[in-house]
């Protein structure tokens, strides 16, 4: 079977044969942000490796499974572990789960990540609402022949992160006393952390934060007609912004520290948009 639509339907059929909840909200959990799964009740797990046509995750800190259940009484689907372009997947593979989510009936997608801060008003641990993105990778999941069953050939990208969802996230944060910033996320290919010269260049392009994920999934979700909310955890200041060396361990450690506020916030957002 080489038709992507048929593959996606096959993946969906397998998932539906294992789980009969009908979530309309999904969350992609970034590095070190997997604790949200603890807030999910009546959990049911489906390992990526068991889903026909699904890619499998290779990065440390990424579990590689779908988690179905309820947060504050609302059906949700969480992706614990995502796929990155730098792992060698094609952009279509990176975005594949989003195509499956659409078939499962997901309407709103919360995309989270750990990333480097470029805006000097940020600190490690800052939570940032993503209000726009810059795709620094000369590739995206929509390249190739378009299948109109998924979406239009030339999708609009003027509101990649839904303003209504951003406003709700802000309102909820203010209600429960979560501090947040807002900014533009630049998607860098990786897997190396950027050079200082690259960060200067990205900063000049208008980015507030930089990471190695999120952009392909956001493009695919918009193409598929889903509403996206993006929440980034600044785990370190980007190269040259602060004098320090980067490590994945540090990224995961800082994300885990921020994850108490992060989980509280996401759970409350879900309650408000569900
Ligand atoms: N750059 C790119 N990706 C990242 C970073 C960074 O500084 N921190 C966490 N993910």
Coordinates of C-alpha atoms and ligand atoms in Angstrom, one line a residue:
X1 CA 0.0 0.0 0.0
X2 CA 1.7 3.2 -1.1
X3 CA -1.2 5.7 -1.0
X4 CA -0.8 7.9 2.1
X5 CA -4.6 8.3 2.5
X6 CA -5.1 4.5 2.7
X7 CA -2.2 4.2 5.1
X8 CA -3.6 6.8 7.4
X9 CA -7.0 5.1 7.3
X10 CA -5.4 1.8 8.2
X11 CA -3.6 3.4 11.1
X12 CA -6.8 5.0 12.3
X13 CA -8.8 1.7 12.0
X14 CA -6.2 -0.1 14.2
X15 CA -6.3 2.7 16.8
X16 CA -10.1 2.7 16.8
X17 CA -10.1 -1.1 17.2
X18 CA -8.1 -0.7 20.4
X19 CA -9.8 2.4 21.8
X20 CA -13.4 3.7 21.4
X21 CA -13.2 7.2 23.0
X22 CA -13.7 10.1 20.6
X23 CA -11.4 12.9 21.7
X24 CA -11.5 16.2 19.9
X25 CA -8.4 17.6 21.6
X26 CA -4.9 16.2 21.2
X27 CA -1.6 17.2 22.9
X28 CA 1.9 16.6 21.6
X29 CA 4.3 16.4 24.5
X30 CA 7.7 17.8 24.1
X31 CA 11.0 16.7 25.7
X32 CA 10.7 16.5 29.4
X33 CA 7.1 17.5 29.3
X34 CA 5.6 14.0 29.5
X35 CA 4.4 14.5 33.1
X36 CA 1.1 15.7 31.7
X37 CA 0.3 12.0 31.2
X38 CA 0.0 11.7 35.0
X39 CA -2.9 14.1 34.9
X40 CA -4.8 11.8 32.4
X41 CA -7.4 9.5 34.0
X42 CA -8.6 6.2 32.7
X43 CA -5.5 5.9 30.6
X44 CA -5.2 3.6 27.6
X45 CA -1.9 3.3 25.8
X46 CA -1.2 2.3 22.3
X47 CA 2.5 1.9 21.4
X48 CA 3.6 3.5 18.1
X49 CA 5.3 0.3 17.1
X50 CA 2.0 -1.5 17.2
X51 CA 0.2 0.9 14.9
X52 CA 0.4 -0.1 11.2
X53 CA 2.4 2.5 9.1
X54 CA 3.3 4.6 12.2
X55 CA 7.0 5.7 12.5
X56 CA 8.8 4.9 15.7
X57 CA 10.6 7.3 18.0
X58 CA 14.4 7.2 18.7
X59 CA 15.1 10.2 21.0
X60 CA 15.9 9.9 24.7
X61 CA 13.0 11.3 26.7
X62 CA 10.4 10.3 24.1
X63 CA 8.3 7.3 25.0
X64 CA 6.7 6.5 21.7
X65 CA 3.0 5.9 22.5
X66 CA -0.4 7.4 22.2
X67 CA -2.3 7.9 25.5
X68 CA -6.1 8.1 25.5
X69 CA -8.0 9.2 28.5
X70 CA -9.6 12.1 30.3
X71 CA -8.3 15.4 31.7
X72 CA -10.8 17.2 33.9
X73 CA -13.5 15.0 32.4
X74 CA -12.7 15.8 28.8
X75 CA -11.5 13.1 26.4
X76 CA -8.0 13.7 25.2
X77 CA -5.3 12.0 23.1
X78 CA -1.7 12.7 24.1
X79 CA 1.3 11.9 21.9
X80 CA 4.1 10.9 24.2
X81 CA 7.1 11.1 21.9
X82 CA 7.2 12.7 18.5
X83 CA 9.2 12.4 15.3
X84 CA 11.9 14.8 14.2
X85 CA 13.3 15.5 10.8
X86 CA 16.8 15.2 12.1
X87 CA 16.1 11.5 13.0
X88 CA 16.1 10.9 9.3
X89 CA 12.3 10.7 8.8
X90 CA 10.8 12.5 5.8
X91 CA 8.6 15.5 6.6
X92 CA 5.5 13.4 5.7
X93 CA 6.6 10.8 8.4
X94 CA 7.2 13.5 10.9
X95 CA 3.7 14.8 10.4
X96 CA 2.1 11.4 9.9
X97 CA 0.5 11.3 13.4
X98 CA -1.3 14.6 12.7
X99 CA -2.9 13.1 9.6
X100 CA -4.1 10.1 11.7
X101 CA -5.4 12.5 14.4
X102 CA -7.5 14.3 11.8
X103 CA -9.0 10.9 10.8
X104 CA -9.7 10.2 14.5
X105 CA -11.7 13.4 14.7
X106 CA -9.2 15.7 16.5
X107 CA -10.2 19.3 16.0
X108 CA -7.9 21.1 18.3
X109 CA -4.2 20.3 18.7
X110 CA -1.9 21.6 21.5
X111 CA 1.7 21.3 20.4
X112 CA 4.4 21.7 23.0
X113 CA 8.2 21.6 22.9
X114 CA 11.4 22.4 24.7
X115 CA 13.4 25.1 22.9
X116 CA 16.1 27.7 23.2
X117 CA 15.3 31.3 24.1
X118 CA 16.5 34.1 21.8
X119 CA 14.5 36.9 23.3
X120 CA 16.6 38.3 26.1
X121 CA 13.5 38.8 28.3
X122 CA 13.2 35.0 28.6
X123 CA 14.9 32.7 31.1
X124 CA 15.4 29.0 31.3
X125 CA 12.0 27.7 32.5
X126 CA 10.0 30.5 30.8
X127 CA 6.7 29.2 29.2
X128 CA 6.1 30.8 25.9
X129 CA 2.8 30.9 23.9
X130 CA 3.9 30.5 20.3
X131 CA 2.2 33.2 18.1
X132 CA 3.8 32.4 14.8
X133 CA 6.6 30.3 13.3
X134 CA 9.5 30.6 10.9
X135 CA 10.3 27.4 8.9
X136 CA 14.1 27.3 8.6
X137 CA 14.1 23.9 7.1
X138 CA 13.8 23.9 3.3
X139 CA 11.2 21.2 3.4
X140 CA 7.7 20.7 4.7
X141 CA 5.1 17.9 4.9
X142 CA 3.0 19.2 2.1
X143 CA 5.7 18.8 -0.6
X144 CA 4.5 16.4 -3.4
X145 CA 1.3 15.6 -5.1
X146 CA -1.6 17.0 -3.2
X147 CA -4.5 14.7 -2.1
X148 CA -7.5 17.0 -1.8
X149 CA -9.1 14.5 0.6
X150 CA -6.7 15.9 3.2
X151 CA -6.6 19.6 2.3
X152 CA -6.1 22.3 -0.4
X153 CA -3.0 22.6 -2.5
X154 CA -2.1 26.1 -1.2
X155 CA -3.2 26.3 2.5
X156 CA -3.4 29.7 4.2
X157 CA -0.9 30.1 7.0
X158 CA -1.8 33.6 8.3
X159 CA -3.0 32.2 11.6
X160 CA -1.0 29.0 12.2
X161 CA -1.7 29.3 15.9
X162 CA -5.4 30.1 16.5
X163 CA -5.9 33.5 18.1
X164 CA -9.0 32.3 19.9
X165 CA -6.9 29.5 21.5
X166 CA -4.1 31.9 22.4
X167 CA -6.6 34.3 24.0
X168 CA -8.0 31.4 26.1
X169 CA -4.6 30.2 27.1
X170 CA -3.7 33.7 28.3
X171 CA -7.0 34.1 30.2
X172 CA -6.5 30.8 31.9
X173 CA -2.9 31.6 32.8
X174 CA -4.0 34.9 34.4
X175 CA -6.7 33.0 36.4
X176 CA -4.4 30.4 37.9
X177 CA -1.3 32.6 38.2
X178 CA 0.9 31.1 35.5
X179 CA 3.6 33.5 34.1
X180 CA 4.0 33.3 30.4
X181 CA 5.6 35.1 27.5
X182 CA 4.7 35.1 23.9
X183 CA 6.7 34.9 20.7
X184 CA 7.8 33.5 17.4
X185 CA 9.2 30.0 17.2
X186 CA 11.9 29.3 14.6
X187 CA 12.2 25.6 13.5
X188 CA 15.8 24.7 12.9
X189 CA 16.8 21.4 11.4
X190 CA 19.2 20.2 14.1
X191 CA 20.3 17.9 15.5
X192 CA 23.2 20.1 16.5
X193 CA 22.5 23.1 18.7
X194 CA 22.8 26.3 16.5
X195 CA 26.0 28.3 16.2
X196 CA 26.1 31.8 17.7
X197 CA 26.2 33.2 14.2
X198 CA 23.1 31.2 13.2
X199 CA 21.3 32.5 16.3
X200 CA 22.2 36.1 15.4
X201 CA 20.8 35.5 12.0
X202 CA 17.6 33.9 13.3
X203 CA 17.2 36.7 15.8
X204 CA 17.4 39.2 13.0
X205 CA 14.7 37.3 11.2
X206 CA 12.3 38.0 14.2
X207 CA 12.5 34.7 16.1
X208 CA 12.1 34.7 19.9
X209 CA 12.9 31.0 20.4
X210 CA 14.4 28.2 18.4
X211 CA 13.9 24.5 18.4
X212 CA 13.9 21.4 16.2
X213 CA 10.2 20.4 16.1
X214 CA 6.7 21.8 16.0
X215 CA 6.8 23.5 12.6
X216 CA 6.0 20.4 10.5
X217 CA 3.2 19.4 12.8
X218 CA 1.8 22.9 12.8
X219 CA 1.9 23.1 9.0
X220 CA 0.1 19.7 8.6
X221 CA -2.5 20.5 11.3
X222 CA -3.4 23.8 9.5
X223 CA -3.5 22.1 6.2
X224 CA -5.9 19.5 7.6
X225 CA -8.1 22.2 9.1
X226 CA -7.3 21.7 12.7
X227 CA -6.9 24.6 15.2
X228 CA -3.4 24.7 16.8
X229 CA -2.2 26.1 20.1
X230 CA 1.6 26.1 20.7
X231 CA 3.2 26.2 24.1
X232 CA 7.0 26.2 24.3
X233 CA 9.2 25.7 27.3
X234 CA 12.4 27.7 27.1
X235 CA 15.0 25.2 28.6
X236 CA 18.1 27.2 27.8
X237 CA 19.1 30.5 26.3
X238 CA 20.2 29.9 22.7
X239 CA 23.9 29.8 21.7
X240 CA 25.6 33.2 22.1
X241 CA 22.7 34.7 24.0
X242 CA 24.2 33.4 27.2
X243 CA 27.6 31.8 27.6
X244 CA 27.0 28.2 28.2
X245 CA 27.2 24.8 26.6
X246 CA 24.1 22.9 25.7
X247 CA 23.2 19.3 26.5
X248 CA 20.0 17.3 26.0
X249 CA 20.2 16.3 29.7
X250 CA 20.0 19.9 30.7
X251 CA 17.1 20.5 28.3
X252 CA 15.1 17.6 29.8
X253 CA 16.0 18.6 33.4
X254 CA 14.8 22.2 33.0
X255 CA 11.7 21.1 31.1
X256 CA 10.9 18.7 33.9
X257 CA 11.2 21.5 36.5
X258 CA 8.9 23.7 34.5
X259 CA 6.4 20.9 34.0
X260 CA 4.5 21.5 37.2
X261 CA 3.2 24.9 35.9
X262 CA 3.1 23.5 32.4
X263 CA 0.8 20.6 33.4
X264 CA -1.5 22.8 35.5
X265 CA -1.8 25.3 32.7
X266 CA -2.4 22.7 29.9
X267 CA -5.0 20.9 32.0
X268 CA -6.9 24.1 32.6
X269 CA -6.7 25.1 29.0
X270 CA -8.2 21.7 28.0
X271 CA -11.0 22.2 30.5
X272 CA -11.7 25.6 28.9
X273 CA -11.6 24.6 25.3
X274 CA -13.2 21.1 25.6
Ligands
LIG1 N1 18.2 25.0 20.1 C1 17.4 24.1 19.4 N2 16.6 23.3 20.0 C2 16.5 23.3 21.3 C3 17.3 24.2 22.1 C4 18.1 25.1 21.4 O1 18.8 25.9 22.1 N3 17.0 23.9 23.4 C5 16.1 22.9 23.4 N4 15.8 22.5 22.1

